[in-house]
Coordinates of C-alpha atoms and ligand atoms in Angstrom, one line a residue:
X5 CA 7.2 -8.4 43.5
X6 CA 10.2 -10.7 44.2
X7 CA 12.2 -11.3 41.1
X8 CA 13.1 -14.8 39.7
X9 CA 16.8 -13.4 39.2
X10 CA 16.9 -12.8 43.1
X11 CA 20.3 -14.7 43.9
X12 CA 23.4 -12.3 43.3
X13 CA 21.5 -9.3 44.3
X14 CA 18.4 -9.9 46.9
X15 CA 16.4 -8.8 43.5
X16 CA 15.5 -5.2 45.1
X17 CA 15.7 -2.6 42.3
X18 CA 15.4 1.2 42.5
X19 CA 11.2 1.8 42.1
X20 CA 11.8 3.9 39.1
X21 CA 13.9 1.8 37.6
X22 CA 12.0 -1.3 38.1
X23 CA 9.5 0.4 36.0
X24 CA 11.4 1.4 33.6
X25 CA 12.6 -1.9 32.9
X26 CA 9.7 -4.0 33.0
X27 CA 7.9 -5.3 29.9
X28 CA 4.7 -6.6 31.6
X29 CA 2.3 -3.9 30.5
X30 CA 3.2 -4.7 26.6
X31 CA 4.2 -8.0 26.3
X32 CA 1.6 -9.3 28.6
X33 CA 0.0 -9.3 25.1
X34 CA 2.0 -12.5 24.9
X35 CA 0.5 -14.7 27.1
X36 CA -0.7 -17.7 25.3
X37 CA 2.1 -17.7 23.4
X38 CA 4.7 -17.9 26.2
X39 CA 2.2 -20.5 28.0
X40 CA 1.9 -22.4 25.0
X41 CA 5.9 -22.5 24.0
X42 CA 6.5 -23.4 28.1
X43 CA 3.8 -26.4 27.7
X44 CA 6.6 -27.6 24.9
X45 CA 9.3 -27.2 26.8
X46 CA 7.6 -29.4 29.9
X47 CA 6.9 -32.0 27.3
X48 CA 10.7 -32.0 25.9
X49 CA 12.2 -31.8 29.5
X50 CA 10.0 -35.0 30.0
X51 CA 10.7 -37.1 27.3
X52 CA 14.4 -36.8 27.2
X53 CA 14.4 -37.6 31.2
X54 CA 15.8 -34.4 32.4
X55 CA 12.7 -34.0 34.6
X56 CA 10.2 -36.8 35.1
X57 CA 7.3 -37.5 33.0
X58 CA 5.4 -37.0 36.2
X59 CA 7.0 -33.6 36.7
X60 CA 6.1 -32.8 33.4
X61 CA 2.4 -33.8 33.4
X62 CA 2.4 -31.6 36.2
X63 CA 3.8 -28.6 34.8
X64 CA 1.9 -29.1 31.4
X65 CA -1.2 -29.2 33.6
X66 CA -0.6 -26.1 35.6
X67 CA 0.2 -24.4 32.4
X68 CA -3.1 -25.0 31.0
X69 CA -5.0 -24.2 34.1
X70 CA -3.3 -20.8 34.3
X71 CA -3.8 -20.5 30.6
X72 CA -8.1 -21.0 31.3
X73 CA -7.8 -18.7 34.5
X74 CA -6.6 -16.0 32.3
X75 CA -8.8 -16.4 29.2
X76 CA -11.5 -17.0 31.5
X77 CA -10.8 -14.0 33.6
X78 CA -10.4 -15.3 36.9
X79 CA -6.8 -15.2 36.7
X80 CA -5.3 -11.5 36.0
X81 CA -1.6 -11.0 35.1
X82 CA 0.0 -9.2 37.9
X83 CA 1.4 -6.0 36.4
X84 CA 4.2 -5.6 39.0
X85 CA 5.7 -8.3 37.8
X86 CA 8.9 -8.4 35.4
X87 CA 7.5 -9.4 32.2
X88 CA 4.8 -12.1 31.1
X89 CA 7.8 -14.8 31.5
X90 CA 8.3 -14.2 35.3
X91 CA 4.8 -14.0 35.7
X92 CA 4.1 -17.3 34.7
X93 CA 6.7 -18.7 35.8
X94 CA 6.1 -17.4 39.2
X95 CA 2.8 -18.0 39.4
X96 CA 2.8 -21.8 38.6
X97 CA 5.5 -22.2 40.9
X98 CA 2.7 -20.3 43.5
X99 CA 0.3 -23.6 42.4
X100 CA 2.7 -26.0 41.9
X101 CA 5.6 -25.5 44.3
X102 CA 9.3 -27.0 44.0
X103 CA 7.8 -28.3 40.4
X104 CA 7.2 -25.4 39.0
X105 CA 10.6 -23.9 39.7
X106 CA 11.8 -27.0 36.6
X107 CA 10.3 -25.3 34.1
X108 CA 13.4 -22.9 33.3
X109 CA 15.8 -26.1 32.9
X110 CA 17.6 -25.4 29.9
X111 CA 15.8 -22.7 28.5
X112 CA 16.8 -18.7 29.1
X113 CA 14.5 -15.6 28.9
X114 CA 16.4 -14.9 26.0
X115 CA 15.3 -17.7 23.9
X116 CA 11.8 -17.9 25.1
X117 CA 11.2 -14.3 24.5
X118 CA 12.5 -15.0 20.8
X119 CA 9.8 -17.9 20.8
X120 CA 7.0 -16.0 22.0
X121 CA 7.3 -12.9 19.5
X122 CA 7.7 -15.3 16.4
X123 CA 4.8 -17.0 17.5
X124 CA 3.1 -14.0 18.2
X125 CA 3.6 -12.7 15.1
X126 CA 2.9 -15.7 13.2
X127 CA -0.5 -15.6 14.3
X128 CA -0.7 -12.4 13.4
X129 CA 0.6 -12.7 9.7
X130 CA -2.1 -15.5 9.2
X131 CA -4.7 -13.0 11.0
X132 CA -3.6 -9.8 8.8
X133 CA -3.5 -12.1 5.6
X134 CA -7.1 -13.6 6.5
X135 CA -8.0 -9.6 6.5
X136 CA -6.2 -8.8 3.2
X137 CA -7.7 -11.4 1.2
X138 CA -11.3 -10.1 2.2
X139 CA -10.3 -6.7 1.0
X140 CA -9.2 -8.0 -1.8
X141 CA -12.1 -9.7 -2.3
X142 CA -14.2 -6.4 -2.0
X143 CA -11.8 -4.8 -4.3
X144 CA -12.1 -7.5 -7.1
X145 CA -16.2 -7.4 -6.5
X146 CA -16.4 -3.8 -7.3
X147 CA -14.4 -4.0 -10.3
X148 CA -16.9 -6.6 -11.4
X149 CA -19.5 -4.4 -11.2
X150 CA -17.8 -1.3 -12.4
X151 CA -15.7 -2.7 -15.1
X152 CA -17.3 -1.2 -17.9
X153 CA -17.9 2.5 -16.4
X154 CA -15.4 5.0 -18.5
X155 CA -13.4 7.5 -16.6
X156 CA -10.4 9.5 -17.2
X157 CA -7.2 7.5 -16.4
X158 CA -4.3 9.9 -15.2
X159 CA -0.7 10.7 -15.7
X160 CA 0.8 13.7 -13.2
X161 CA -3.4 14.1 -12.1
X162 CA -4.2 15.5 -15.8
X163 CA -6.1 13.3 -18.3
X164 CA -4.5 11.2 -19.9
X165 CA -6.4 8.3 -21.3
X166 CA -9.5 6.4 -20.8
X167 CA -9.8 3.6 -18.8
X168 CA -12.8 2.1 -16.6
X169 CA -12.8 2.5 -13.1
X170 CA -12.8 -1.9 -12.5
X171 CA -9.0 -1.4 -14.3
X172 CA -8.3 1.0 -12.2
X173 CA -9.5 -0.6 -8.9
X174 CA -8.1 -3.6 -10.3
X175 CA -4.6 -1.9 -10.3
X176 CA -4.6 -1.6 -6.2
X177 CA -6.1 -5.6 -6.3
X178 CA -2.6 -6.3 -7.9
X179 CA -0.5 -4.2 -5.5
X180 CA -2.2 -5.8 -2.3
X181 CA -1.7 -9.6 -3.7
X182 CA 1.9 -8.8 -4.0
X183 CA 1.3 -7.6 -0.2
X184 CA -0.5 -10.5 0.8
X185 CA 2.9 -12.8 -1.3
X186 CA 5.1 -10.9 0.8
X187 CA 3.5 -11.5 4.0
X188 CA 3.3 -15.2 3.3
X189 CA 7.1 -15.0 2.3
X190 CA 7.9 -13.5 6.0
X191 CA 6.2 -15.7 7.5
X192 CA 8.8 -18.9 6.2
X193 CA 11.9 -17.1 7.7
X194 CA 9.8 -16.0 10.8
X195 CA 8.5 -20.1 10.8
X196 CA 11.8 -21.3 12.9
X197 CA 12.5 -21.8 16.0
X198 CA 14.8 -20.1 18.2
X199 CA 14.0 -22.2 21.7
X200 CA 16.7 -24.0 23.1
X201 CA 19.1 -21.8 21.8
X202 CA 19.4 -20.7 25.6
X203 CA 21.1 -17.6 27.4
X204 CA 23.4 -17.6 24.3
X205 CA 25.2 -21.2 23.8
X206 CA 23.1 -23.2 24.0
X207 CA 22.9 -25.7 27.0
X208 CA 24.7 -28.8 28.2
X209 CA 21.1 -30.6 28.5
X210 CA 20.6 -33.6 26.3
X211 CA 17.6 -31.5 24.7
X212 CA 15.8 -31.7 21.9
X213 CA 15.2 -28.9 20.0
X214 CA 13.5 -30.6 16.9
X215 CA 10.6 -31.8 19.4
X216 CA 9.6 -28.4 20.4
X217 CA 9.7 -27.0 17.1
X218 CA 7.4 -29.2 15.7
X219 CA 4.9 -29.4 18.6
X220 CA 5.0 -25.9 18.3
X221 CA 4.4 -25.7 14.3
X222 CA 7.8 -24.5 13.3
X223 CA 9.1 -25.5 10.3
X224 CA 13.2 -25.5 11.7
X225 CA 14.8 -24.4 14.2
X226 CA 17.5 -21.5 14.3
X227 CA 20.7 -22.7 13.7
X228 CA 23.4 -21.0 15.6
X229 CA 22.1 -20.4 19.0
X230 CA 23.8 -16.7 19.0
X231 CA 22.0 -15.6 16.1
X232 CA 18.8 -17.6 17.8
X233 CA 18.3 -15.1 20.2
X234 CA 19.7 -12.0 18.4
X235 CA 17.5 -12.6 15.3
X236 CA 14.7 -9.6 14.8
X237 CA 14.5 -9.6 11.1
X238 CA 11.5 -11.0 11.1
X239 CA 10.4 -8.2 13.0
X240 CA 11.6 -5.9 10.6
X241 CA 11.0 -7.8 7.2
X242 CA 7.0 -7.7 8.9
X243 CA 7.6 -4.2 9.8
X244 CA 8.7 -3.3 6.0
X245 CA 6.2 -5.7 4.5
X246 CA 3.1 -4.2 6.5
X247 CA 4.5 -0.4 5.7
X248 CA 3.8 -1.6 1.7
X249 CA 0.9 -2.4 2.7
X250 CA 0.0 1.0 4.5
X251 CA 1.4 2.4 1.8
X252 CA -0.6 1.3 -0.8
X253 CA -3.7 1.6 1.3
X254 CA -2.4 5.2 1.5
X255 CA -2.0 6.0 -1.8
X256 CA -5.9 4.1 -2.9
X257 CA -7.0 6.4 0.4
X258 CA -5.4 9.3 -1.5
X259 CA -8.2 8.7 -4.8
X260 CA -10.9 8.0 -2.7
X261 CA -10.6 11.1 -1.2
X262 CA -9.9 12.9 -4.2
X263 CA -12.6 10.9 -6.2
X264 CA -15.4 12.4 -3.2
X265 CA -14.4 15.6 -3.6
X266 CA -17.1 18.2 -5.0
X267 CA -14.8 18.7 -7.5
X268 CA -14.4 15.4 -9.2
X269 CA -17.5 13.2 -7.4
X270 CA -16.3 10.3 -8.9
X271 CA -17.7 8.6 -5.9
X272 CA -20.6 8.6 -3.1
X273 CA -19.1 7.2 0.4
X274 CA -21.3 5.6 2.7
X275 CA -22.1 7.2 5.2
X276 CA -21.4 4.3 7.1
X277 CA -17.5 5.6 6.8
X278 CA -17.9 9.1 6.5
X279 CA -18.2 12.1 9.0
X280 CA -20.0 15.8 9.3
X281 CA -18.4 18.9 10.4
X282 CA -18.7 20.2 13.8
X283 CA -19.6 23.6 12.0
X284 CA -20.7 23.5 8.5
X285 CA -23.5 21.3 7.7
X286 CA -23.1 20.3 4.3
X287 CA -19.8 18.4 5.2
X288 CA -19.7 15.0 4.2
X289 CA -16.2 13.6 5.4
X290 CA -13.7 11.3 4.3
X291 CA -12.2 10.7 7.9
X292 CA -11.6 6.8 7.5
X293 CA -9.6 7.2 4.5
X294 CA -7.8 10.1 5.8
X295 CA -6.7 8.3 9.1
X296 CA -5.6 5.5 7.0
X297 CA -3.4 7.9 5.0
X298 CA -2.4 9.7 8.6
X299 CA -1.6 6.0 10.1
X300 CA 1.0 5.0 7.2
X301 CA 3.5 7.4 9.1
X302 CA 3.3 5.8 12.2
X303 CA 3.7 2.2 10.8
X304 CA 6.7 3.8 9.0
X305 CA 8.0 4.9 12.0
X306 CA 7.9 2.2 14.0
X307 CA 9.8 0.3 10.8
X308 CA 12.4 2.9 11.3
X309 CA 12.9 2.6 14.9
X310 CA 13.2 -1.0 15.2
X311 CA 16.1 -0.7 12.8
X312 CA 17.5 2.2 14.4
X313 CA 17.3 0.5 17.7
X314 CA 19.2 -3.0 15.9
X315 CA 21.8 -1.4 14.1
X316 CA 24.7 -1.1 16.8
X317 CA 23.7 -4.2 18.5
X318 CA 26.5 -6.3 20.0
X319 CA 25.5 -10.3 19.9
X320 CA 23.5 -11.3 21.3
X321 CA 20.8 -10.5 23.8
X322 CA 20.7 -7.1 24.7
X323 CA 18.3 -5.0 26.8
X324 CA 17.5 -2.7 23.9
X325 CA 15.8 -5.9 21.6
X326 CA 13.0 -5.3 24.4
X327 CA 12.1 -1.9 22.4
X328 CA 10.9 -4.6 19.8
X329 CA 7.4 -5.4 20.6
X330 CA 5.8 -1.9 21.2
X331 CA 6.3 -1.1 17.9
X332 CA 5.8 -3.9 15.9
X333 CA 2.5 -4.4 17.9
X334 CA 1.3 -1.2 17.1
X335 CA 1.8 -2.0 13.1
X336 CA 0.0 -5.3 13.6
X337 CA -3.1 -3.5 15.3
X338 CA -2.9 -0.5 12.9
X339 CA -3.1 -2.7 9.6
X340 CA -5.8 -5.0 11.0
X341 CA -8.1 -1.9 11.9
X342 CA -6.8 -0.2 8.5
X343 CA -8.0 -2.8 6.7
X344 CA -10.9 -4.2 8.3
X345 CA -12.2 -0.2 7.8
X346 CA -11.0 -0.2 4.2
X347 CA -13.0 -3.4 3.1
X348 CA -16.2 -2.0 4.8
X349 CA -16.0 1.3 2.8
X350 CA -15.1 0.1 -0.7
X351 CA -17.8 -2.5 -0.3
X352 CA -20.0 0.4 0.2
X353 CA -18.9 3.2 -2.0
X354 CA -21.0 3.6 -5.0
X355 CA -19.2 4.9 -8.3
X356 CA -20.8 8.1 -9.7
X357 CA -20.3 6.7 -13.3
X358 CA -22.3 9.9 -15.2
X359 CA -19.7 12.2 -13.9
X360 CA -16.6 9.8 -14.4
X361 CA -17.9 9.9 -18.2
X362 CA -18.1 13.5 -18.7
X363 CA -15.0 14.2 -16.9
X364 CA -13.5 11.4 -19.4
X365 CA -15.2 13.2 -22.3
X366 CA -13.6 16.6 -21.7
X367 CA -9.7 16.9 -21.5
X368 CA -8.5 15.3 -24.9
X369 CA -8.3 11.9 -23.4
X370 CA -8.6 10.3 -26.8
X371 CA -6.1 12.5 -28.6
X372 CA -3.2 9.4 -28.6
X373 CA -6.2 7.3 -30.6
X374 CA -6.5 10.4 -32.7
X375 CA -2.9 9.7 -33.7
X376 CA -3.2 6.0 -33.6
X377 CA -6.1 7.0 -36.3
X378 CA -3.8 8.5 -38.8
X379 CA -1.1 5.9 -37.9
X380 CA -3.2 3.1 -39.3
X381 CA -3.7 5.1 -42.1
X382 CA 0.1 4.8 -42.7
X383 CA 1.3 7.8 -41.6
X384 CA 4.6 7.9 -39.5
X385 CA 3.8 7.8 -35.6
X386 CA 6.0 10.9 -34.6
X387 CA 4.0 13.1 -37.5
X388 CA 0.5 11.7 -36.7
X389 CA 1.4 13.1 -33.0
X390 CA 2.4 16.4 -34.2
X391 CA -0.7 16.4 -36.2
X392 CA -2.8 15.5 -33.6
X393 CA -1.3 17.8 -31.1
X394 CA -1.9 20.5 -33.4
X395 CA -5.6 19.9 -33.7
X396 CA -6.2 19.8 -29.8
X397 CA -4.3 23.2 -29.5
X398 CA -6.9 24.5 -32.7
X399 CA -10.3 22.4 -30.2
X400 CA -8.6 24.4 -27.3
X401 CA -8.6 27.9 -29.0
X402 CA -12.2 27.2 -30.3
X403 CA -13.3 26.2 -27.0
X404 CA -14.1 22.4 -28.8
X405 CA -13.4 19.0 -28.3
X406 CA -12.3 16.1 -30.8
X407 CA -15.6 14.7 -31.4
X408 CA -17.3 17.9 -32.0
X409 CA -15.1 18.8 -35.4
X410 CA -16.9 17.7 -38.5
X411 CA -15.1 15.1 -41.0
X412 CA -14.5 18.6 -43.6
X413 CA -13.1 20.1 -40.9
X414 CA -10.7 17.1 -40.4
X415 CA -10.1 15.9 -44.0
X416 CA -8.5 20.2 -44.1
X417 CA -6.0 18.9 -41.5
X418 CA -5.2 15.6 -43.6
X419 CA -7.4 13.7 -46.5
X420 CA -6.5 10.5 -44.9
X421 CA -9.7 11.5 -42.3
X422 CA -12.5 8.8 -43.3
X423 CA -16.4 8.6 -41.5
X424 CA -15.0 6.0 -39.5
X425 CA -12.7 8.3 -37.6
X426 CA -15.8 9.3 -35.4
X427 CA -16.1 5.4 -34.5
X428 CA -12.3 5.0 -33.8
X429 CA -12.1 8.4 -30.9
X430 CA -15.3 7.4 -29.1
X431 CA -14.7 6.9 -25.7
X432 CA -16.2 3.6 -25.7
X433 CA -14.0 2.5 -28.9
X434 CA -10.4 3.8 -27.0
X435 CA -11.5 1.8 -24.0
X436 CA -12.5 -1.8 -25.8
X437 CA -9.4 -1.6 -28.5
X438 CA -7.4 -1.8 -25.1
X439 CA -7.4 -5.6 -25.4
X440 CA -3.6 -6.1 -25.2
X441 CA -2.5 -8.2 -21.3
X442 CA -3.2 -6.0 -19.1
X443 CA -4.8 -3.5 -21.1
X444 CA -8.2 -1.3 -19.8
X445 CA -10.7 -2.9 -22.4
X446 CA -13.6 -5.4 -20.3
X447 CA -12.1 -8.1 -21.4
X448 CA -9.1 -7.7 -20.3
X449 CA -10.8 -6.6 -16.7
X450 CA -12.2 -9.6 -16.5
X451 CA -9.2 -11.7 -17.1
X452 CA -7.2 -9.6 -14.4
X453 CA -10.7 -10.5 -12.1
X454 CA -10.2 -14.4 -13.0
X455 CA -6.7 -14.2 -12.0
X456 CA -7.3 -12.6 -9.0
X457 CA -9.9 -14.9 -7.8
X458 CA -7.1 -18.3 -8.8
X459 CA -4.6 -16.4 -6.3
X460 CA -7.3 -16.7 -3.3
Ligands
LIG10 N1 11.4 -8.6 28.8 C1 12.5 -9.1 28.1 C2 12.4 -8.7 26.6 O1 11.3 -8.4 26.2 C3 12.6 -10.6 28.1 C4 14.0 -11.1 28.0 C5 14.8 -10.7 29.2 N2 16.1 -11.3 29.2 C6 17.0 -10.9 30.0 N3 18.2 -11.4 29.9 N4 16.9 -9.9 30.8 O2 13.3 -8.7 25.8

């Protein structure tokens, strides 16, 4: 394929390296986006008169017919070309003739390969956020239904207090609203426009940059043209914000497959989103959570070597920035199929609320209301723990726990032990006195649900 740099050099290049440094096979991902930011350009070249408005109907017009040909499949991008951008170019000036070789007035690679990965990646913020706030949907829903069902809440994985498992499930609705902020934060600093910034200078054109941007939905345009072209942040503040979001999908992945175990069963998967062993039949498989905790590496990794490839940049273009897309591409497919998954299988999984309360009933997870008890009765905080620490270690040695002491039994640790003690340590009582912001108590659930719900 003849190159559209042919001039200096008759555009030859060693077969091994032509393949080496051609982008086609990745960014031809880009398509619409480069057809789409080029049917701008047309437009501006024609209303400030450096082509004719003519030439530019013309252009605009092959543009769009090369843009059906390839969503209708008649037209296939030719791999041994360059990248996407030569393609196109090439091949309208293979429909258009002498026209089609105006497209490239006042424009560089450089800045249109800036264009077409911002609006790439715009699209797919709005695509990944449309995603998160159906699994956060699904989260919130579950919590509805499970917002009174007692389980043990944890600190270091040993009991610590109860909670119900809708507080708990509405802790990970928080963390992904902050994810789906963050993404919606990115996308205002990924939101200007870098075309017309050129090779690096900008041009000597009487262009105007403010027209494409805004056909194009930008809210600005880049404001030094060397920075224009040079900018990836936006690559990596996506790349950061998406490994939060792995991240925490990694960590609820984590529970879930802790919660299936045999030895919590906290929960039943679907079996929609589980798998069986190649060997031992009663294997009931987590795989989709697994993979989701397995992926978060890779998304990680490909944050990492995006910066590792930008940190000894020279301004402005270099070769290198082409060692963008691959990764940030693969953490844009990863998350959507990540989450897409996720959604399915929490809207499925069915809480096994029987076990969740015996487990919560065992352990001692009531011992700080034990001490809140005695605290009320106006004994000193720090002596009503010590107190209280002492009884659990008398439950443990007698093979007990809290409720099954008798009030004679209590009122020989302290006469401050009334009938209503019994009352005060239920599970059910530790979880509804939890009614301060934030707190586990139903109420308080359901507040953190409401909120929730404003936020979509
Ligand atoms: N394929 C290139 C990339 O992805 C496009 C820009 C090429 N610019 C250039 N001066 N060689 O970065």
């Amino acid at each position: 394929m003849s190159k559209i740099w042919a001039g200096r050099t008759d555009g030859t290049v060693n077969k091994l390296a032509d393949d080496f440094n051609s982008s086609i096979t990745f960014d031809s991902r880009m398509y619409r986006q480069d057809i789409t930011g080029s049917m701008a350009h047309a437009a501006m070249l024609g209303a400030m008169g450096i082509i004719t408005k003519a030439e530019a109907d013309a252009l605009i017009d092959g543009l769009q017919n090369i843009l059906d040909d390839i969503d209708n499949g008649s037209l296939a991008i030719d791999v041994n070309c360059e990248d996407i951008h030569s393609f196109v170019e090439q091949e309208l000036t293979a429909r258009l003739g002498d026209v089609g070789k105006k497209l490239h007035t006042a424009r560089s690679r450089n800045d249109q390969v800036a264009l077409d990965i911002r609006m790439y990646l715009r699209d797919e913020i709005d695509e990944i956020s449309k995603l998160l706030r159906k699994l956060i949907g699904a989260v919130t829903d579950k919590a509805q239904e499970y917002k009174s069902a007692i389980m043990p809440g944890y600190t270091h994985l040993q009991r610590a207090q109860p909670i119900t498992f809708g507080h708990h499930l509405m802790a990970y609705a928080m963390m992904l609203l902050r994810d789906l902020e963050r993404l919606s934060d990115c996308r205002k600093r990924l939101n200007i426009s870098p075309i017309g910034c050129c090779a690096l200078a900008g041009t000597t054109y009487n262009t105007d940059r403010y027209f494409e941007a805004e056909k194009l939905g930008f809210d600005g345009i880049c404001m030094n043209s060397l920075d224009g072209v040079s900018d990836r942040d936006f690559c990596v503040e996506l790349g950061a914000d998406i490994s939060l979001i792995m991240m925490h999908l990694s960590r609820f992945s984590e529970e879930i497959i802790l919660w299936s175990s045999w030895e919590f069963k906290f929960i039943e998967l679907s079996d929609d989103y589980t798998t069986g062993s190649s060997i031992m039949p009663q294997k009931k498989n987590p795989d989709m959570a697994e993979l989701v905790r397995g992926k978060t590496g890779r998304v990680y990794g490909n944050l990492l070597g995006l910066l590792t490839t930008l940190k000894g940049l020279p301004l402005a273009y270099n070769k290198d920035m082409q060692e963008d897309k691959e990764g940030i591409f693969d953490t844009c497919d990863t998350v959507k199929m990540c989450l897409g998954v996720f959604e399915g299988m929490i809207t499925t999984l069915k809480a096994n609320t029987d076990n969740m309360l015996k487990a919560a009933g065992g352990g001692f997870i009531n011992a700080t209301d034990l001490a809140d008890y005695l605290v009320k009765k106006g004994m000193p905080f720090r002596t009503a723990y010590k107190l209280s620490g002492g009884i659990v270690a008398d439950c443990i040695k007698s093979g007990r726990v809290l409720c099954d002491l008798t009030l004679e039994e209590y009122k020989n640790y302290d006469n401050s032990f009334e009938a209503d003690l019994f009352d005060e340590i239920s599970l059910e009582t530790c979880v509804s006195k939890r009614i301060s912001e934030g707190g586990t108590s139903v109420s308080s659930v359901e507040k953190q649900i409401k909120y929730i719900k404003s936020k979509l």
